[in-house]
XYZ file of C-alpha atoms in Angstrom:
327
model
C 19.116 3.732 89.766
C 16.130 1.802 88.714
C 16.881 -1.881 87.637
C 17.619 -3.151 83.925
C 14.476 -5.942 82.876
C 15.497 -7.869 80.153
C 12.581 -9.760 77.730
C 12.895 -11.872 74.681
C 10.132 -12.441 72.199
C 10.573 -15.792 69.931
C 12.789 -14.595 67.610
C 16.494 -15.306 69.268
C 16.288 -15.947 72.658
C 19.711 -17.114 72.768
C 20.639 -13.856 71.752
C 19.025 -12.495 74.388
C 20.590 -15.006 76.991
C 24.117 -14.378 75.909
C 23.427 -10.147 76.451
C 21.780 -10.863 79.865
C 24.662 -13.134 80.635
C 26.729 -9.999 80.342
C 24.933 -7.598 82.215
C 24.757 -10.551 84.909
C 20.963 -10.570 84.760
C 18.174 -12.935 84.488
C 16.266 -12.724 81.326
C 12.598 -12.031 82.277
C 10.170 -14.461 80.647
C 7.628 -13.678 78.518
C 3.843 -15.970 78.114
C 3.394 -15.533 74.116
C -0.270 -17.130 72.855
C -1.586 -17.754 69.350
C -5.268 -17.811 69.556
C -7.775 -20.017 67.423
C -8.375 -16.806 65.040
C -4.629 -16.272 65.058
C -4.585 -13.603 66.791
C -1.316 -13.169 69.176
C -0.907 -12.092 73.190
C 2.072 -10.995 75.022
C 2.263 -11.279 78.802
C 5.416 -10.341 80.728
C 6.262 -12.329 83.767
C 7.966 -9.741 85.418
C 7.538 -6.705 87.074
C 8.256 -3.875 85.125
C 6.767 -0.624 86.942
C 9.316 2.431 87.004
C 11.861 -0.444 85.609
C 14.470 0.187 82.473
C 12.957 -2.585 80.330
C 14.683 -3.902 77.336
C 12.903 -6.341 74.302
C 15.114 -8.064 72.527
C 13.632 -9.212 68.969
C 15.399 -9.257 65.577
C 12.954 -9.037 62.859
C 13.649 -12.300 61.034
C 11.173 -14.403 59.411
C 8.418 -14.950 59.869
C 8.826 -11.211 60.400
C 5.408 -10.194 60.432
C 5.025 -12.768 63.714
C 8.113 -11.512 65.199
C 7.254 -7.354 64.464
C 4.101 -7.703 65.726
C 5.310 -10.021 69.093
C 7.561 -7.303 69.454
C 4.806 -4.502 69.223
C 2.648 -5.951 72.222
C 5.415 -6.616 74.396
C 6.080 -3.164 74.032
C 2.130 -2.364 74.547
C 2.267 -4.553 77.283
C 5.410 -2.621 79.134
C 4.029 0.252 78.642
C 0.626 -0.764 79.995
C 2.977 -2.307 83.401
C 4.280 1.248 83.336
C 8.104 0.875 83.024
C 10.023 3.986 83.221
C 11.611 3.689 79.991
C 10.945 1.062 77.037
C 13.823 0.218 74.426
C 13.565 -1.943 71.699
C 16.471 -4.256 70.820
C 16.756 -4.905 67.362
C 19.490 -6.448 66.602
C 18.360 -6.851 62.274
C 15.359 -4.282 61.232
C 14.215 -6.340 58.728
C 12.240 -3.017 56.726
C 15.529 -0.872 56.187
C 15.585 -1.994 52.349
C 11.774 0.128 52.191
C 13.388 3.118 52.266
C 12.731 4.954 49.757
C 9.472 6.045 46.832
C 11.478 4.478 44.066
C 8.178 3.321 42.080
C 4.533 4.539 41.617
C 2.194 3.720 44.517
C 5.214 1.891 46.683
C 5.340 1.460 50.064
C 7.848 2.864 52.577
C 7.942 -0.088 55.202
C 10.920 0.963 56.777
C 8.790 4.483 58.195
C 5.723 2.711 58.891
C 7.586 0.618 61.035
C 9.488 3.156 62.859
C 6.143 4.435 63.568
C 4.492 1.741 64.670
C 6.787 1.316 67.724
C 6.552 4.787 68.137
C 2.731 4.343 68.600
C 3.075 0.993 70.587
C 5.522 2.901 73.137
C 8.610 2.523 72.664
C 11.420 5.434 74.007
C 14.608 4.178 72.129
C 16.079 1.510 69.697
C 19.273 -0.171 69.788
C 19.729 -1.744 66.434
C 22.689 -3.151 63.857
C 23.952 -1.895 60.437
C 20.564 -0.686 59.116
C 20.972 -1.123 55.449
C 20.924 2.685 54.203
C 22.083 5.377 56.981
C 18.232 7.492 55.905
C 16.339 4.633 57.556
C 17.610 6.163 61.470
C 15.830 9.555 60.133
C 12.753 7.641 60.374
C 12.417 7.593 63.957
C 11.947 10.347 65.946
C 13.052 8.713 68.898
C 16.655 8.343 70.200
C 18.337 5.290 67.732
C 21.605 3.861 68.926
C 22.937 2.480 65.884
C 25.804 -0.114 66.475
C 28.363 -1.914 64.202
C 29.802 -5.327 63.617
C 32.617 -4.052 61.352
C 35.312 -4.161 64.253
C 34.520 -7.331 65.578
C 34.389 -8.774 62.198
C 37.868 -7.192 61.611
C 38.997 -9.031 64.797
C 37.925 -11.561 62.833
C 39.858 -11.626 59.719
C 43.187 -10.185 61.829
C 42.880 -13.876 63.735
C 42.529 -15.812 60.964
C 45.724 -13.826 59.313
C 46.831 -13.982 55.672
C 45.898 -10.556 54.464
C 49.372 -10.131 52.244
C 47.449 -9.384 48.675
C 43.864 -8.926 49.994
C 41.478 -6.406 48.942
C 38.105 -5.388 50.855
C 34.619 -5.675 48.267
C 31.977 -3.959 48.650
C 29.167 -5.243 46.324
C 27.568 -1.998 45.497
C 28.537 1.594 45.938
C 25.876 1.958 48.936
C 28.237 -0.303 51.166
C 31.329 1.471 49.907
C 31.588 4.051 53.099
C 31.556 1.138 55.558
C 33.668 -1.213 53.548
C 36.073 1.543 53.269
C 36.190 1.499 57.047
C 36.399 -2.088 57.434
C 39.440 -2.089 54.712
C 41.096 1.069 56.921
C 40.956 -1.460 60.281
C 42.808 -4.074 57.963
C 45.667 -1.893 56.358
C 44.166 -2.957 52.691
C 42.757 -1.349 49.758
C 39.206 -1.565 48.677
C 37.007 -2.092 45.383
C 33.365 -2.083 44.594
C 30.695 -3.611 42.242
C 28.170 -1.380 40.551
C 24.948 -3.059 41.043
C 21.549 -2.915 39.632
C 18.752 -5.200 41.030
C 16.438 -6.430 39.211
C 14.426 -8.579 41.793
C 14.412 -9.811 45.036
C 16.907 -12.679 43.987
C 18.365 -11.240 40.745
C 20.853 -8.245 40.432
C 23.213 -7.740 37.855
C 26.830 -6.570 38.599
C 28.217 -4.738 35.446
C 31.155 -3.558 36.147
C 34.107 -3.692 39.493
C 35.824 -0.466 40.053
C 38.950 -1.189 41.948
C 42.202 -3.382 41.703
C 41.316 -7.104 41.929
C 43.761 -8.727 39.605
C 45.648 -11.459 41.298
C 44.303 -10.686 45.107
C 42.153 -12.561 47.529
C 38.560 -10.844 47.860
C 37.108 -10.220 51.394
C 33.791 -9.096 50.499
C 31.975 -6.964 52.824
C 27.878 -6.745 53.083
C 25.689 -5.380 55.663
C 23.161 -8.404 54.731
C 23.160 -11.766 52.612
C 19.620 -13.063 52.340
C 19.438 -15.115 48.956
C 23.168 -15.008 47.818
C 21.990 -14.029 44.541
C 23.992 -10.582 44.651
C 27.410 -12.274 46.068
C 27.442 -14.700 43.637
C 26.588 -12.489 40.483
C 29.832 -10.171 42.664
C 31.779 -13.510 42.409
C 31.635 -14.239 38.951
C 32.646 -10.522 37.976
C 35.472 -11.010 40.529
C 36.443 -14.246 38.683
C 36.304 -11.984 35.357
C 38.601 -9.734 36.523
C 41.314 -12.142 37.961
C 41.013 -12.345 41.440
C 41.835 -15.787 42.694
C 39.622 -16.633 45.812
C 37.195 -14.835 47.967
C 36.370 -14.868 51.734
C 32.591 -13.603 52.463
C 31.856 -11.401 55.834
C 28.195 -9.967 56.613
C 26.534 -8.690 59.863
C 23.372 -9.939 58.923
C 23.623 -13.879 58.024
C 19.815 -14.629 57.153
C 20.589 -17.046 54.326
C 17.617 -17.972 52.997
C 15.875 -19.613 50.017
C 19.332 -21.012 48.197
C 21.828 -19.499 49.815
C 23.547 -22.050 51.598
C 23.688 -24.363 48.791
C 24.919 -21.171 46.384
C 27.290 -20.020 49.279
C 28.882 -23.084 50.758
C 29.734 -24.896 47.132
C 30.894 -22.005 45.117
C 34.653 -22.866 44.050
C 36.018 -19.337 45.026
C 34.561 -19.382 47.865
C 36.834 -19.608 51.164
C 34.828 -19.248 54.175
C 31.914 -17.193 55.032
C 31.861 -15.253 58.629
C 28.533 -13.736 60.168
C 27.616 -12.402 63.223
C 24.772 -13.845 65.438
C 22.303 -11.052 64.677
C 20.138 -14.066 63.741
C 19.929 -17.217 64.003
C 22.274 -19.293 62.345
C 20.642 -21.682 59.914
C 21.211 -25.784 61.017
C 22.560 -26.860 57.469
C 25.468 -25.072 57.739
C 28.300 -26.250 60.042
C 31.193 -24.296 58.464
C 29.540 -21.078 58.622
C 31.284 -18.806 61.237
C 29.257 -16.730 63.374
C 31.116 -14.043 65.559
C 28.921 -13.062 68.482
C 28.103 -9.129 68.552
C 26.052 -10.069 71.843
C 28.661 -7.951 74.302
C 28.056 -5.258 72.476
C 24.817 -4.798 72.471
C 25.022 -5.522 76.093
C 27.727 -2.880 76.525
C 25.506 -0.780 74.723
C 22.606 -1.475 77.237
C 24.875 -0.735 80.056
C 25.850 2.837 78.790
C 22.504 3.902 77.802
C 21.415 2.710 81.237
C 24.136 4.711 83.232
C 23.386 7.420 81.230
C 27.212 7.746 78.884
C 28.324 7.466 76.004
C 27.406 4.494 72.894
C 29.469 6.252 70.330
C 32.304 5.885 72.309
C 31.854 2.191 71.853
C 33.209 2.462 68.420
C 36.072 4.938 68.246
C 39.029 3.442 66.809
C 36.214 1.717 64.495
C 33.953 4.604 62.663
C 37.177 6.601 61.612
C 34.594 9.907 61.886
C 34.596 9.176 65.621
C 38.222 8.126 65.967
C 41.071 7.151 64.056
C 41.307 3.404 63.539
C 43.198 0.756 66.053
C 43.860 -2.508 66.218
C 41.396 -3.395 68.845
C 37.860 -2.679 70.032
C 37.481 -0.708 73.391
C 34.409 -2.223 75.718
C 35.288 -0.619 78.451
């Protein structure tokens, strides 16, 4: 069996380093320029000819950096001729471009798929895309992984769930937070949302039970905060007396840590390490999701089974338990 090659671009190399520590290989190194014009070059630093080569690279900001570091290392594999290229994408920053919802729009989310399509890529391995359509826009094989059961692990730790109730903050999150509330043995609710902009939505109305309960509100992604807080006022409205916050996707930018880590019904927030965490915020709680994507790697590698990963977690795979299997 040819060898796994793991490469980083600058996104989250730690990330990278923590899957590779898994596996029990070496991540390969990568030479990444910025040239007077701006223009950027990718060299790997390791061989990669008839070699299972892996590039891990979350799109985070600056994105266009990072999606386009990630597009020549895949050039650049495919120029070294590796046997098989996959993409690691641990957040796919262009899943919100989904859809022609406006005159003239762009659908970001397909012009990306395509674009590492072009570059060379075979597969991607990616994390709670934020609308299930978005893995329709590849035409190569997506392995599509969730955080819900290790952030379940999470929440069964920390203990306390008598009167809790799962939020989702719109009805396009409902499936999954239904999920995540099955793992936990507790009802769920959701807000109906409507955005307006990129940091304004407005939450009319919370169908669900929240009177008198502790809120564990679900999202695939927080960037600005702007839709958890508008969820936490209408939670407040309806009687519910404190709220725990739980995302894959922790990018937190603009004002969300102020927003998130001073709001008064706010218990604790728990991410995953998708992305970087941000420095400002040393109460945060980031649950690693690394040994899964290396698990993932593993499978794909030997040739079995991802879904498998997640039965006992995506009830349409398995029913529910306790515990995640790995292995």
């Amino acid at each position: 069996m040819r060898e796994i090659v793991v490469f980083s671009g600058s996104a989250h190399p730690a990330f990278a380093d923590s899957i590779c520590e898994h596996l029990k290989v070496p991540r390969s190194y990568v030479d990444l320029k910025r040239f007077s014009n701006d223009c950027l070059q990718a060299q790997l630093l390791a061989n990669c000819r008839q070699r299972d080569v892996y590039l891990v690279q979350p799109l985070v900001p600056p994105t266009q950096d990072h999606l386009m570091e990630l597009l020549l290392m895949i050039d650049a594999a495919r120029g070294a001729s590796a046997e098989r290229i996959t993409a690691v994408i641990p957040y796919f920053a262009y899943a919100r471009s989904d859809k022609k919802d406006a005159s003239r729009i762009s659908i970001g989310g397909k012009l990306v798929a395509n674009l590492l399509e072009t570059a060379g890529a075979d597969r991607v391995i990616t994390m709670a895309l934020h609308a299930p359509q978005v893995h329709g826009f590849f035409s190569m094989p997506v392995d599509h992984l969730t955080a819900i059961g290790v952030l379940a692990d999470h929440f069964r730790a920390v203990g306390g769930l008598t009167d809790s109730v799962v939020v989702s903050p719109d009805f396009g999150n409902a499936k999954t937070a239904t999920q995540f509330s099955r793992l936990l043995g507790l009802p769920v609710a959701a807000g109906s949302k409507k955005r307006i902009s990129d940091e304004k939505v407005v939450i009319d109305t919370i169908v669900g039970d929240v009177d008198g309960k502790r809120a564990i509100v679900l999202d695939d992604e927080i960037s600005t905060g702007g839709s958890v807080v508008e969820l936490l006022d209408r939670l407040a409205e309806r009687g519910c007396t404190s709220a725990d916050i739980a995302c894959t996707h922790g990018l937190f930018v603009g004002r969300a840590v102020e927003r998130l880590s001073s709001h008064p019904l706010i218990g604790h927030v728990v991410t995953t390490d998708t992305v970087p965490r941000p420095p400002d915020w040393p109460k945060l709680q980031v649950r690693s999701v690394s040994a899964l994507f290396a698990e993932a790697i593993a499978r794909i590698h030997a040739g079995e089974s991802v879904s498998s990963l997640f039965d006992g977690v995506d009830p349409s795979h398995a029913p529910p338990q306790a515990t995640l299997p790995l292995g």
